[in-house]
CSV table of C-alpha atoms and ligand atoms in Angstrom, one decimal:
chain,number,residue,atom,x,y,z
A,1,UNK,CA,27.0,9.5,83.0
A,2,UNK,CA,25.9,6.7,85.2
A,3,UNK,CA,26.3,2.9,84.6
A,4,UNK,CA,23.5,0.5,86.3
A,5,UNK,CA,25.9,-2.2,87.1
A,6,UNK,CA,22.9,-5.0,88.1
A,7,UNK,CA,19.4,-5.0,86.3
A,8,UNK,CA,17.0,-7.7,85.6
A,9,UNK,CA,16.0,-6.2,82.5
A,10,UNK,CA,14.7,-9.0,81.0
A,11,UNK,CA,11.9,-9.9,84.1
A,12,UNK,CA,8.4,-10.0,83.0
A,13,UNK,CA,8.1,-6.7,85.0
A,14,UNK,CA,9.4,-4.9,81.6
A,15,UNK,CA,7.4,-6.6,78.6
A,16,UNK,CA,4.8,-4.3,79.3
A,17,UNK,CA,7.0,-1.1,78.5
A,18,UNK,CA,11.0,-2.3,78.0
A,19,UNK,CA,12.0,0.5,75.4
A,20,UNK,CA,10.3,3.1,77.4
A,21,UNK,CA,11.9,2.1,80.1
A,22,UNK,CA,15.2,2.6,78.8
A,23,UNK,CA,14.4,5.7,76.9
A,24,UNK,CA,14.1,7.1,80.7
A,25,UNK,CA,17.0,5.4,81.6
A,26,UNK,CA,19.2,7.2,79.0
A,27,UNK,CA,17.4,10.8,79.8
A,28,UNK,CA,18.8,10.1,83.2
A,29,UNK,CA,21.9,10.1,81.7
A,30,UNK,CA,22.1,6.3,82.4
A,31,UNK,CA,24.6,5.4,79.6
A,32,UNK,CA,25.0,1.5,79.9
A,33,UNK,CA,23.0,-1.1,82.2
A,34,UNK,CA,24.0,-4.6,82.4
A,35,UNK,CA,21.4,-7.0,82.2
A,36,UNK,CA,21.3,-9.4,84.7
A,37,UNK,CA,21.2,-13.4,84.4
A,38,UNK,CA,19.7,-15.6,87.0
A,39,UNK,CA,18.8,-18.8,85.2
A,40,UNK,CA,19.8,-20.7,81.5
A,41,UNK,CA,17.0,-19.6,80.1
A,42,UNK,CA,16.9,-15.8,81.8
A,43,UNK,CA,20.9,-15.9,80.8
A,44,UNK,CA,20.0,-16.8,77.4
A,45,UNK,CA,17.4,-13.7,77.7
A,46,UNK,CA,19.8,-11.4,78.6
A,47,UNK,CA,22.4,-12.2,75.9
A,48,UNK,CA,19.5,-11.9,73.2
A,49,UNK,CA,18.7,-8.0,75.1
A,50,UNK,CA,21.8,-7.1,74.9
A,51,UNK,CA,23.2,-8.9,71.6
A,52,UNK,CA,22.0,-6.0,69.7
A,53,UNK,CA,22.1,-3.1,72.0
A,54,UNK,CA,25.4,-1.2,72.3
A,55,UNK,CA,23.9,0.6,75.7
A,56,UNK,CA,23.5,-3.5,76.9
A,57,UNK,CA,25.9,-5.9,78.3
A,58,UNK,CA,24.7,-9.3,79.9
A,59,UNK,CA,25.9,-11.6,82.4
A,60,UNK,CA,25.4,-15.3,82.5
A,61,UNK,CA,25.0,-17.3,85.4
A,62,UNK,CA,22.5,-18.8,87.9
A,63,UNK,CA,21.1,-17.4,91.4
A,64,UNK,CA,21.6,-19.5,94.5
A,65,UNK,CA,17.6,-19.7,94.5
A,66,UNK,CA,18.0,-21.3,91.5
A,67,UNK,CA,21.0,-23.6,92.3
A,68,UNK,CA,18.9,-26.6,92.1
A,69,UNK,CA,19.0,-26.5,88.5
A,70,UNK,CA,22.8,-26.3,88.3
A,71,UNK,CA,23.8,-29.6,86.5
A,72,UNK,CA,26.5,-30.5,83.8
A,73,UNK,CA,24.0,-29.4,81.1
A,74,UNK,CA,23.0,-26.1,82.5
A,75,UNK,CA,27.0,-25.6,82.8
A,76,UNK,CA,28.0,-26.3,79.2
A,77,UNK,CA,25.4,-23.8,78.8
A,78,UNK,CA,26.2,-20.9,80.7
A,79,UNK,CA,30.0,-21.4,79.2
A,80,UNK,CA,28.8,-21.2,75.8
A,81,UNK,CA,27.0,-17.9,77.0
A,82,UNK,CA,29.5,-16.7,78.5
A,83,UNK,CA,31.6,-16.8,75.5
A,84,UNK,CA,29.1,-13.9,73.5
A,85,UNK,CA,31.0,-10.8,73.2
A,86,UNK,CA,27.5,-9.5,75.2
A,87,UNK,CA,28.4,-11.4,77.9
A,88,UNK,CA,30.3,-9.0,80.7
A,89,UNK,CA,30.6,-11.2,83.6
A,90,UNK,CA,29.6,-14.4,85.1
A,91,UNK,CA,26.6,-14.3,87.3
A,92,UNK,CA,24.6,-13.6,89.5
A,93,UNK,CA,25.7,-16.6,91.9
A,94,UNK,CA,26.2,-16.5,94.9
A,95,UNK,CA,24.5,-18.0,98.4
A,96,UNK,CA,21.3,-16.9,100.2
A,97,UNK,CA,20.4,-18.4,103.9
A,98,UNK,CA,17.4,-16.0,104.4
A,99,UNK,CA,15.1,-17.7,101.8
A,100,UNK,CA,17.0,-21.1,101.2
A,101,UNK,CA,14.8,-21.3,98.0
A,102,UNK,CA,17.6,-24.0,97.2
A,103,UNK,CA,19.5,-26.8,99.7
A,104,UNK,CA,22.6,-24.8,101.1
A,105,UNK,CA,24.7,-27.6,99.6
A,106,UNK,CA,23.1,-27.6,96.0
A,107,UNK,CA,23.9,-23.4,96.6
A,108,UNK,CA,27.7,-23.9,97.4
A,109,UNK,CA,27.8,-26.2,94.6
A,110,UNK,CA,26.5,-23.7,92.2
A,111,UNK,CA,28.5,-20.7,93.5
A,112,UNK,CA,31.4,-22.9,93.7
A,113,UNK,CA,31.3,-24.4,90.2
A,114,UNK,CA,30.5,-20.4,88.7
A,115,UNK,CA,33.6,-19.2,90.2
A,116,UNK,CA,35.4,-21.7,88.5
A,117,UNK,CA,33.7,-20.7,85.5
A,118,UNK,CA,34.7,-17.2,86.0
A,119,UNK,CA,38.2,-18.1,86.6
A,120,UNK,CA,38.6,-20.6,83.7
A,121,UNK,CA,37.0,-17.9,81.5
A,122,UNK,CA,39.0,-14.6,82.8
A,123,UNK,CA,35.8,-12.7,83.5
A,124,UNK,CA,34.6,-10.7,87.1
A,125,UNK,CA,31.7,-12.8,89.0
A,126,UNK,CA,28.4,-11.2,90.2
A,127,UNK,CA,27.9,-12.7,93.6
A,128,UNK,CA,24.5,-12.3,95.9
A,129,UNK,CA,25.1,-12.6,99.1
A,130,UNK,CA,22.4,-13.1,101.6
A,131,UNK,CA,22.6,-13.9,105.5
A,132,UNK,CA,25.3,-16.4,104.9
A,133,UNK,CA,28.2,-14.3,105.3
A,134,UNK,CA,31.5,-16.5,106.4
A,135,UNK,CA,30.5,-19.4,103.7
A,136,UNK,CA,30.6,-16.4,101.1
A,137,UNK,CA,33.8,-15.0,102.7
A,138,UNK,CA,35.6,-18.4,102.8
A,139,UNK,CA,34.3,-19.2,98.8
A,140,UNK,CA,35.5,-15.6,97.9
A,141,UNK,CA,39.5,-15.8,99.8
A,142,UNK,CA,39.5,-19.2,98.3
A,143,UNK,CA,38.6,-18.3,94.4
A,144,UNK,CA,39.6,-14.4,94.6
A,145,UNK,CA,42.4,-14.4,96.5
A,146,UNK,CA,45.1,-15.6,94.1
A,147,UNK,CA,44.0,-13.9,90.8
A,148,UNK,CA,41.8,-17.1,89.9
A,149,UNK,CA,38.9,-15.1,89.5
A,150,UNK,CA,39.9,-11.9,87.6
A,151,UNK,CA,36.8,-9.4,89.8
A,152,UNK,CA,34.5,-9.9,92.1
A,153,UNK,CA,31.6,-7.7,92.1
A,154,UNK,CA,29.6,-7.8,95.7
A,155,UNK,CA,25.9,-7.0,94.1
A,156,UNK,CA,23.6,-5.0,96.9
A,157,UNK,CA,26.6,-4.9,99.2
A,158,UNK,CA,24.6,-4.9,102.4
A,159,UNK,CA,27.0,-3.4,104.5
A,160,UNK,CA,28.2,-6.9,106.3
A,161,UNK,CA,31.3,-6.8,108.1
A,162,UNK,CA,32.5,-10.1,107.2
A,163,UNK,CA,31.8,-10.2,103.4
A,164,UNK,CA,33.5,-6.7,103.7
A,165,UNK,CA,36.5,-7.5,105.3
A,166,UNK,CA,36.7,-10.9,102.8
A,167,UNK,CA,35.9,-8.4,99.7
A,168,UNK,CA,38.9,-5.8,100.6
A,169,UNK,CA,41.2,-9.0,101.4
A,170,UNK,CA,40.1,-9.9,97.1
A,171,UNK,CA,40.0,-6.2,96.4
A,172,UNK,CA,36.3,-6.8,95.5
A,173,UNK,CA,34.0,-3.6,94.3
A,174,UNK,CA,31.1,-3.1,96.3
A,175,UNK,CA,28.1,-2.3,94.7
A,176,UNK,CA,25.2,-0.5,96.2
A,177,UNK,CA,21.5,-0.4,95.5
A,178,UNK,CA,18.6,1.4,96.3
A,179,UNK,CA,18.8,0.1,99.7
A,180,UNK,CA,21.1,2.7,100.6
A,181,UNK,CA,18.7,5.4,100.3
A,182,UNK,CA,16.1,3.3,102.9
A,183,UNK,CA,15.5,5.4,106.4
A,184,UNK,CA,16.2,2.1,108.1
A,185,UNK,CA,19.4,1.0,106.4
A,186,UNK,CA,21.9,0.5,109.2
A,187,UNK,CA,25.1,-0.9,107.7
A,188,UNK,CA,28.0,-2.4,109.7
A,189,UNK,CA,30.3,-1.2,107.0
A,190,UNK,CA,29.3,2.7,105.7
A,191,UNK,CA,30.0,3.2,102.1
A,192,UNK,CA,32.6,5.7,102.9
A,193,UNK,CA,34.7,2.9,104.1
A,194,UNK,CA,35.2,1.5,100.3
A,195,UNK,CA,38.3,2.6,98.4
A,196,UNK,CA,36.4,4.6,96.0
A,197,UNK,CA,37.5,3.1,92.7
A,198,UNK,CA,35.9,-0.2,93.7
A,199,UNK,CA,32.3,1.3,94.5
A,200,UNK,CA,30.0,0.8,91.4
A,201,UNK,CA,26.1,1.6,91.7
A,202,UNK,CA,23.1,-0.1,90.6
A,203,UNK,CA,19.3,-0.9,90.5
A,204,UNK,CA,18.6,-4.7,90.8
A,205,UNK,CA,15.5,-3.6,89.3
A,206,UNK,CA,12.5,-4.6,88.8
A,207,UNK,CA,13.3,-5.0,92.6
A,208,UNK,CA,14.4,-2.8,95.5
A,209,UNK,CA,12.9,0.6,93.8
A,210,UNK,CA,15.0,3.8,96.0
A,211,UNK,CA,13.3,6.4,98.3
A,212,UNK,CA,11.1,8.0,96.7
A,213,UNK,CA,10.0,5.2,94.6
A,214,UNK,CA,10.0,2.6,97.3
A,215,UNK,CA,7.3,-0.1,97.0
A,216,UNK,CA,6.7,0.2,93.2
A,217,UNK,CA,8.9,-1.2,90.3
A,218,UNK,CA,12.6,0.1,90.4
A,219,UNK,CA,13.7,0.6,87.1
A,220,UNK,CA,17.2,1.5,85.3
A,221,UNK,CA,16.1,5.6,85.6
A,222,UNK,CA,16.7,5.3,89.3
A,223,UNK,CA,20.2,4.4,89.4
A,224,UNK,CA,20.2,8.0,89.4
A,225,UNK,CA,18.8,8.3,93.5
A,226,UNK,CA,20.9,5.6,94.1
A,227,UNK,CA,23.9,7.3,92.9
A,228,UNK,CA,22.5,10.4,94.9
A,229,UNK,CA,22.6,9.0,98.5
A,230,UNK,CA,26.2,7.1,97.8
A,231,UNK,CA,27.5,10.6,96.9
A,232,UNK,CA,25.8,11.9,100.2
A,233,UNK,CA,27.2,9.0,101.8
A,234,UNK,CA,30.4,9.8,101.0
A,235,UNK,CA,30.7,13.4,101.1
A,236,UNK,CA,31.1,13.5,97.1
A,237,UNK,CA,28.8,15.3,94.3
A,238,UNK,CA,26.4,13.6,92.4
A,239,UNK,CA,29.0,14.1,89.3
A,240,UNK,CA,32.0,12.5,90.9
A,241,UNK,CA,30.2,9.6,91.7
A,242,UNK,CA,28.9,9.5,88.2
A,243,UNK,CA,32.4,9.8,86.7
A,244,UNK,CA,34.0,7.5,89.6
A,245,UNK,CA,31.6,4.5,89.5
A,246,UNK,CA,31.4,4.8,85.8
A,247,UNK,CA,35.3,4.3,85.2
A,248,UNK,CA,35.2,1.7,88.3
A,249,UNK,CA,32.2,-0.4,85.8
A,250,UNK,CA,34.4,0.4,83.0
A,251,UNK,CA,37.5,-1.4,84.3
A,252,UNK,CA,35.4,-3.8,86.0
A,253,UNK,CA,32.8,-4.7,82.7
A,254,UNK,CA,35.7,-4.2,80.1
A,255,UNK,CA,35.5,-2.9,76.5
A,256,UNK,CA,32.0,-3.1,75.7
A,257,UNK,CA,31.0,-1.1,78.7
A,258,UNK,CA,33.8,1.5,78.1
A,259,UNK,CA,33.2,2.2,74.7
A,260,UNK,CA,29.0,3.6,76.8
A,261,UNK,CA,28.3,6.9,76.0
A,262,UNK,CA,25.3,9.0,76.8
A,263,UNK,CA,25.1,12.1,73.7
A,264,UNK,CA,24.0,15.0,75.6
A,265,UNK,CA,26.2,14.1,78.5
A,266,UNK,CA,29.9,13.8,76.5
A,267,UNK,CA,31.6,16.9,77.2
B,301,ZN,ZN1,20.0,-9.5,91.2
């Protein structure tokens, strides 16, 4: 069984064919996906996908391109998310230099104010992190480090030797994406060098679609090539890093995500 530990199920990319979508998922053996928040009202999407969908968790946060819409109000209502029993994790937050869709300070501010949140709350952050590497590390030592924030999950770990080395110092888990199947992907930091029960795998669909569907929606179904060039990464089979990265997203995620099962893959 394989648990998609980052997908934006509730994009516009899936109104045309959402259901189906999953159906392919679950013949995949794709037994849980957690469905990704970026804004209040994309949050507030996510808890309603999930709210009624046992193979669904949500998180509840807002991206660094959206930081500009972090306020007091958009706060009180990611807490109250947060507090759904849909609601796995806050997230995703984080920074991003390489687009800067929002001021670098109104970003901090946002990432800074979620990992309080996450903290206050007892529940694992989501954090995207994107050509701004020692702000990240310095937020995550100051938030991770002493057991104020409970997890930290490192969504499409790119392979950055600073965010590594600041993610091993919080005992972070490192999630990786289809990126990791790319011809061109030349990480600092190889997969192998992860303590294995903190590597989780996922799609960040509807973007980032693995080799061989590169260049066309990725979708939940994939996790399952993504999962195939981590275990090639890491000299592992394809069903150890199903078992391993599903019991790393069941300690990471919690009950809801524990309780996942996929029918004709229970043994
Ligand atoms: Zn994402």
């Amino acid at each position: 069984m394989l648990v998609d530990a980052h997908c934006h199920l509730g994009d516009g990319a899936f109104d045309a064919d959402r259901d189906a979508a999953l159906a392919r998922a679950r013949a995949a053996g794709v037994g849980h996906v957690i469905v990704i928040g970026e804004s209040v009202a994309g949050s507030a999407r996510a808890v309603d996908l999930a709210r009624e969908a046992p193979g669904l968790s949500a998180t509840a946060g807002v991206h660094p391109h959206e930081a500009t819409t972090w306020s007091r109000e958009a706060e009180a209502r990611v807490r109250a998310l947060c507090r759904e029993p849909a609601v796995v994790a806050v997230g995703e937050t984080g920074l991003d230099y390489h687009y800067d869709h929002s001021p670098r300070d109104a970003q901090r501010r946002a990432f800074d104010a979620q990992l309080a949140l996450a903290a206050e709350l007892g529940k694992p952050v989501v954090v995207h992190a994107r050509e701004a590497d020692a702000d990240v590390a310095a937020m995550l030592r100051a938030w991770g480090g002493g057991g104020n924030v409970p997890a930290v999950i490192l969504h499409s770990f790119s392979g950055s030797q600073v965010v590594f080395e600041a993610g091993m110092d919080v005992g972070a888990y490192f999630s990786f994406s289809g990126m990791i199947t790319f011809k061109n992907w030349n990480p600092m930091v190889r997969p192998s060098a992860c303590p294995p029960d903190r590597l989780l795998v996922e799609t960040d669909a509807p973007f980032l679609a693995p080799v061989p569907h590169r260049g066309r929606r990725n979708e939940p179904a994939y996790v399952r090539e993504v999962a195939a060039a981590l275990a090639q990464a890491v000299g592992a089979s394809l069903d150890d890093v199903g078992q391993q990265t599903t019991e790393n997203a069941r300690r990471v995620f919690g009950a809801r995500v524990a309780a996942a099962r996929v029918e004709h893959t229970v043994p």
